[in-house]
Short mmCIF file of C-alpha atoms in Angstrom, two decimals:
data_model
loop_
_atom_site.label_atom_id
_atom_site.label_comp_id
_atom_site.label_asym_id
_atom_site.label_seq_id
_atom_site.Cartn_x
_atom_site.Cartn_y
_atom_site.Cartn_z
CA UNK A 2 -35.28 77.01 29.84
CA UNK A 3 -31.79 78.70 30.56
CA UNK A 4 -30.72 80.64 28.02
CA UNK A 5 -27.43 78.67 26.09
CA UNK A 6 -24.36 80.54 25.49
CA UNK A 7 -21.79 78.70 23.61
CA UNK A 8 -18.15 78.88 23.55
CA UNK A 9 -16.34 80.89 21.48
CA UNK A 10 -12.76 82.36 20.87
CA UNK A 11 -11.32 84.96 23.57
CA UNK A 12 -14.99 85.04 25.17
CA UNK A 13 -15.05 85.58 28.89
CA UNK A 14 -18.21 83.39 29.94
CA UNK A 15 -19.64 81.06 28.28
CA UNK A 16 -21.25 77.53 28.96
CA UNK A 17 -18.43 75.21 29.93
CA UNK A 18 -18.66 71.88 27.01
CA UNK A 19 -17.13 69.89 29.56
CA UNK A 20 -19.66 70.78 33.20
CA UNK A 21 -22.06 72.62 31.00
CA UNK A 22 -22.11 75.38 33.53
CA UNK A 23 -22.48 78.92 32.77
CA UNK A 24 -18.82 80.29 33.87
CA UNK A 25 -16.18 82.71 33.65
CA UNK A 26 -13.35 81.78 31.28
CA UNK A 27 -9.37 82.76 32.15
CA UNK A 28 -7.89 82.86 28.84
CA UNK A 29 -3.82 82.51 28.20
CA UNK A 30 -1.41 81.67 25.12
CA UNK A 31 0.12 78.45 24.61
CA UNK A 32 4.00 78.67 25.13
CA UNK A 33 6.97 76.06 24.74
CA UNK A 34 10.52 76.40 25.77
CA UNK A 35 12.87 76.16 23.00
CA UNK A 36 15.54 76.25 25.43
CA UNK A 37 16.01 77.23 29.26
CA UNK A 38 14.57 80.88 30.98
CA UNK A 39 13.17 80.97 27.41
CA UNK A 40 9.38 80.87 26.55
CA UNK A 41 8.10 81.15 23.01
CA UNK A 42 4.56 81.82 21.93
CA UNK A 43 2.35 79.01 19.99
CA UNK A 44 1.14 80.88 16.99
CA UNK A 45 -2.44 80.69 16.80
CA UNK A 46 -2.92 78.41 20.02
CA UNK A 47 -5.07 79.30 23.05
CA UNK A 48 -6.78 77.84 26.01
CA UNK A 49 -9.22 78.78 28.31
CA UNK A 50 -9.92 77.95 31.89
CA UNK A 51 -13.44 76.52 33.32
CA UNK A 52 -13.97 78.72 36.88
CA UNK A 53 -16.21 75.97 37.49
CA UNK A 54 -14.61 72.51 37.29
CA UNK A 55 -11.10 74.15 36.33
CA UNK A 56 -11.40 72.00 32.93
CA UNK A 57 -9.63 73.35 29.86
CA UNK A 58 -10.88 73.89 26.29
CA UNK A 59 -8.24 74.35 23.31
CA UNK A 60 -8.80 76.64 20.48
CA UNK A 61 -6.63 76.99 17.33
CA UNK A 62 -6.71 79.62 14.97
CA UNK A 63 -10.09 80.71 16.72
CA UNK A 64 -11.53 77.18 16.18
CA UNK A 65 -12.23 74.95 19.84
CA UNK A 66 -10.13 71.81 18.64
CA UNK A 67 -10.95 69.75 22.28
CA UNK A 68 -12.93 68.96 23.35
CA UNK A 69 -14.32 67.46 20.24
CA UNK A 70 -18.12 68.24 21.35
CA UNK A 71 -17.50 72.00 19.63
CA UNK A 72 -19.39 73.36 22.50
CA UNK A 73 -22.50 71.80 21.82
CA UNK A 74 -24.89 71.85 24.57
CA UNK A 75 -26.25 68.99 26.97
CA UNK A 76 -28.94 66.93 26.62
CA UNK A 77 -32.22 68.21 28.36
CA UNK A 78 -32.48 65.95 30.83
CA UNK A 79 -35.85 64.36 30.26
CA UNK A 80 -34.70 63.64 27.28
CA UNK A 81 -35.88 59.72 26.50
CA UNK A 82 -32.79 57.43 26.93
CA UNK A 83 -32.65 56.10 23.16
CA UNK A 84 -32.77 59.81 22.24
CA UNK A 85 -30.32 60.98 24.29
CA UNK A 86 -27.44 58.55 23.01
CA UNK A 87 -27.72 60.14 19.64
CA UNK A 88 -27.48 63.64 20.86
CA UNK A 89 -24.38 62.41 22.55
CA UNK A 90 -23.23 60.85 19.90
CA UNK A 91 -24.10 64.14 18.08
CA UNK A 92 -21.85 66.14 20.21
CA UNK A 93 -19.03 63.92 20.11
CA UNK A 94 -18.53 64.00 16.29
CA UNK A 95 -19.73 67.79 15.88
CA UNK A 96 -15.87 68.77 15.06
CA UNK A 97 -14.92 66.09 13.18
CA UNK A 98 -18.13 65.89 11.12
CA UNK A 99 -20.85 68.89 11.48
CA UNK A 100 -22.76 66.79 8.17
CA UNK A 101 -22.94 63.65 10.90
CA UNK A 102 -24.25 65.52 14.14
CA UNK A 103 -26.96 67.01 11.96
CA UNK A 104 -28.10 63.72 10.42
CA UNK A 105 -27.88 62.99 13.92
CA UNK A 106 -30.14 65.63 15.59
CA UNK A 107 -32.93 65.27 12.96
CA UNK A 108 -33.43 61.61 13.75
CA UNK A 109 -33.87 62.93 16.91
CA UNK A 110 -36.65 65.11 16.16
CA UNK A 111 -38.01 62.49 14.59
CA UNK A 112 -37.83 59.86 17.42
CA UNK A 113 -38.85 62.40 19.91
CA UNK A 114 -42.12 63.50 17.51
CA UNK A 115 -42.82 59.69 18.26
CA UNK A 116 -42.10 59.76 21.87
CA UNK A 117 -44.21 62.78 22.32
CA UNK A 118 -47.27 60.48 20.74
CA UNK A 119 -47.24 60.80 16.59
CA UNK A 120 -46.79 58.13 14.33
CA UNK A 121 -43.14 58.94 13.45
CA UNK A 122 -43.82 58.16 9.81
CA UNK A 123 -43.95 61.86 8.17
CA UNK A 124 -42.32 64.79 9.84
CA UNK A 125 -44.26 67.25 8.64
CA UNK A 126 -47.49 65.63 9.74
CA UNK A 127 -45.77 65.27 13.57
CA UNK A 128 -44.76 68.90 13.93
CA UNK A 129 -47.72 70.10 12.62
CA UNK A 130 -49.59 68.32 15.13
CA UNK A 131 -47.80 68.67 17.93
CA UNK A 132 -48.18 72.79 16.87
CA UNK A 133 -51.71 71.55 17.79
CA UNK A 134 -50.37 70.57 21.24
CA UNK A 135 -49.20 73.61 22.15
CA UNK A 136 -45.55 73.91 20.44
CA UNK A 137 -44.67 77.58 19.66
CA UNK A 138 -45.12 77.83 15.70
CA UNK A 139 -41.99 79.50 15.82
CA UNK A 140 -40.72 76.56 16.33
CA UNK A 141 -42.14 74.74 13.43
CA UNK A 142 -40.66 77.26 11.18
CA UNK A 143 -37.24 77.16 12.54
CA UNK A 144 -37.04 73.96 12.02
CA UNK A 145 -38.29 74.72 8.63
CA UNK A 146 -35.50 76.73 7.88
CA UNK A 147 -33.05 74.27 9.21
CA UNK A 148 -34.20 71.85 6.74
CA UNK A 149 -36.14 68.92 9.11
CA UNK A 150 -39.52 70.06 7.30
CA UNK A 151 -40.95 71.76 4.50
CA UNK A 152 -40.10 71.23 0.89
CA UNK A 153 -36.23 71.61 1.56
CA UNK A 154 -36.51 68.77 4.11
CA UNK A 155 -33.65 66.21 4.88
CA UNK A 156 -34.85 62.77 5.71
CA UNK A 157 -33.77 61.73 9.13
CA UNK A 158 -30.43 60.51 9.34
CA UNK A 159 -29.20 61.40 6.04
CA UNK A 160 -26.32 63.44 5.42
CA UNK A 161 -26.48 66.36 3.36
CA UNK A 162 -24.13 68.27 2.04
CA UNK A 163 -25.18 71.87 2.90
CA UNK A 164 -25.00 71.46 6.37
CA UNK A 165 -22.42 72.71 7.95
CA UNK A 166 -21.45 73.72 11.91
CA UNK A 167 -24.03 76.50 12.21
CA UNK A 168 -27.28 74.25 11.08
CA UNK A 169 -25.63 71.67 13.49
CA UNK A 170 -25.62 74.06 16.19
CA UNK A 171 -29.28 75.04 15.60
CA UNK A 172 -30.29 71.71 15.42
CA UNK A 173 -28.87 70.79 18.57
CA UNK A 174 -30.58 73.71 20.27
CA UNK A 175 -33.90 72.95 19.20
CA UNK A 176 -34.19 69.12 20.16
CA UNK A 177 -33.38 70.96 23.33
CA UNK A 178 -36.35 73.26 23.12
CA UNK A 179 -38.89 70.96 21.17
CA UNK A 180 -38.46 68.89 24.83
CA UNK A 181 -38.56 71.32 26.99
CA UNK A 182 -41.72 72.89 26.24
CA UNK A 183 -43.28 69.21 25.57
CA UNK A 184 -41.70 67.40 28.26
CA UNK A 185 -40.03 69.54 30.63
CA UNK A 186 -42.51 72.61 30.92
CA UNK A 187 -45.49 69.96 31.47
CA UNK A 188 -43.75 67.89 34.21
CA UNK A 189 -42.87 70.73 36.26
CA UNK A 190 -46.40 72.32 35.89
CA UNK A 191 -47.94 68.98 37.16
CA UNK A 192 -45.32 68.98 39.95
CA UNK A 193 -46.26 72.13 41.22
CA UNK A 194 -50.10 71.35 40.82
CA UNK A 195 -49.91 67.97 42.62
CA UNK A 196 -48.06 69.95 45.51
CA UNK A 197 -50.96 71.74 46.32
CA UNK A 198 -53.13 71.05 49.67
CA UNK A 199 -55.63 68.07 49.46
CA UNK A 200 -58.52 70.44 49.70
CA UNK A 201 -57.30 73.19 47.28
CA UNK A 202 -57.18 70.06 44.81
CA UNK A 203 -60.45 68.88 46.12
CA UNK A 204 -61.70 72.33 45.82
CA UNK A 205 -60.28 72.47 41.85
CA UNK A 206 -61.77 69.59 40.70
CA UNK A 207 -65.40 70.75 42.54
CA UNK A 208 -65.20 73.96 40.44
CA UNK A 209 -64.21 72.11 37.23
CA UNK A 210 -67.28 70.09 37.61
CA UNK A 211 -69.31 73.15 37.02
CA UNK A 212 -68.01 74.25 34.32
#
C-alpha cells in the first residue's frame, strides 16, 4: 500500500484531495485590489497549487476550507461499491462534520467485516476473526483505540461526541488498510500466481499433493 500523506498548511508535497496524487505544492497568499497598481494581502488566506492536475486547495487560518473532503484519502479501489459510497460520502462532509464521516467510516468497517465473510452482527466477533485470517493484530487494536471495538466501542453509524477530525482521519485510513491487506494484497498475489507457466502450475499442484 502507498504510504498516505495528507495535506496540510504551507507543506510542499502532499497527496493532492482533488487527483489524489502524491505532488509538489506551489504555495502563494491571497491578494485583492482595493484600488488600481495596488495589491493587498488576505489575512490568514492561502492556496496551494496541484503540480499534477494544476487544481487548487484553499486554506484559512491554517485550516483547508475547499475542497470540503479535508484531505481525506481515496477509496481503495477494490473497495465493494455499497462501501465505497459511504467513504465518499465520508469525505465529502469531513469539514463540515468530522462526528458524521466517522459514523460514516465505522459502518464501513462493519459492512466490509461482512463483505470479507462474517456475520456483520458483532464487531468485535468480525475483527477478531478476520485476525484469524491473517489481519495484522495491530490492526485490531488500532481500531480499538479509535473506538470501532473494545469496551469504548461506537455502534456503527452513530455519532459520538468525542470524535473529532483526527479519529476521522484514522478511521478513514484504516478502512483503507483493513482492504488492502484482505482484498487487495490477496488479488494481486493470485494474479501473479495464475501468471505463472502451465507446467510450473502443474508442477505446484504435483508437489502439494505430497505433502
Amino acid at each position: 500500500m502507498i504510504p498516505y500523506v495528507p495535506p496540510a498548511h504551507k507543506k510542499t508535497g502532499f497527496n493532492c484531495p482533488h487527483c489524489g496524487a502524491f505532488a509538489n505544492q506551489r504555495w502563494s497568499e491571497a491578494f485583492y485590489r482595493f484600488e488600481v497598481g495596488t495589491l493587498n494581502i488576505i489575512s490568514g488566506l492561502n492556496y496551494a497549487a496541484c503540480s499534477h492536475c494544476q487544481k487548487f486547495t484553499l486554506w484559512l487560518n491554517e485550516k483547508l476550507i475547499i475542497p470540503s473532503t479535508g484531505g481525506a484519502p481515496m477509496p481503495n479501489n477494490d473497495l465493494p461499491e455499497e462501501i465505497k459510497a459511504d467513504y465518499e460520502e465520508a469525505r465529502a462532509i469531513l469539514n463540515r462534520s468530522p462526528r458524521g464521516a466517522a459514523a460514516l467510516l465505522r459502518l464501513c468497517i462493519q459492512k466490509l467485516c461482512k463483505h470479507l465473510g462474517e456475520e456483520g452482527k458483532n464487531i468485535n466477533t468480525d475483527i477478531g476473526n478476520l485476525v484469524k485470517k491473517g489481519l495484522p493484530p495491530r490492526i485490531q487494536q488500532s481500531l480499538d483505540i479509535v473506538r470501532v471495538i473494545g469496551n469504548n466501542a461506537v455502534h456503527p453509524g452513530q455519532i459520538n461526541l468525542n470524535d473529532d477530525m483526527e479519529t476521522a482521519a484514522k478511521l478513514f485510513l484504516l478502512v483503507n488498510i483493513v482492504a488492502d491487506v484482505m482484498i487487495t494484497q490477496p488479488n494481486e498475489i493470485d494474479k501473479l500466481f495464475n501468471s505463472l507457466p502451465p507446467n510450473q502450475l502443474e508442477g505446484i499442484a504435483a508437489r502439494d499433493k505430497q505433502k
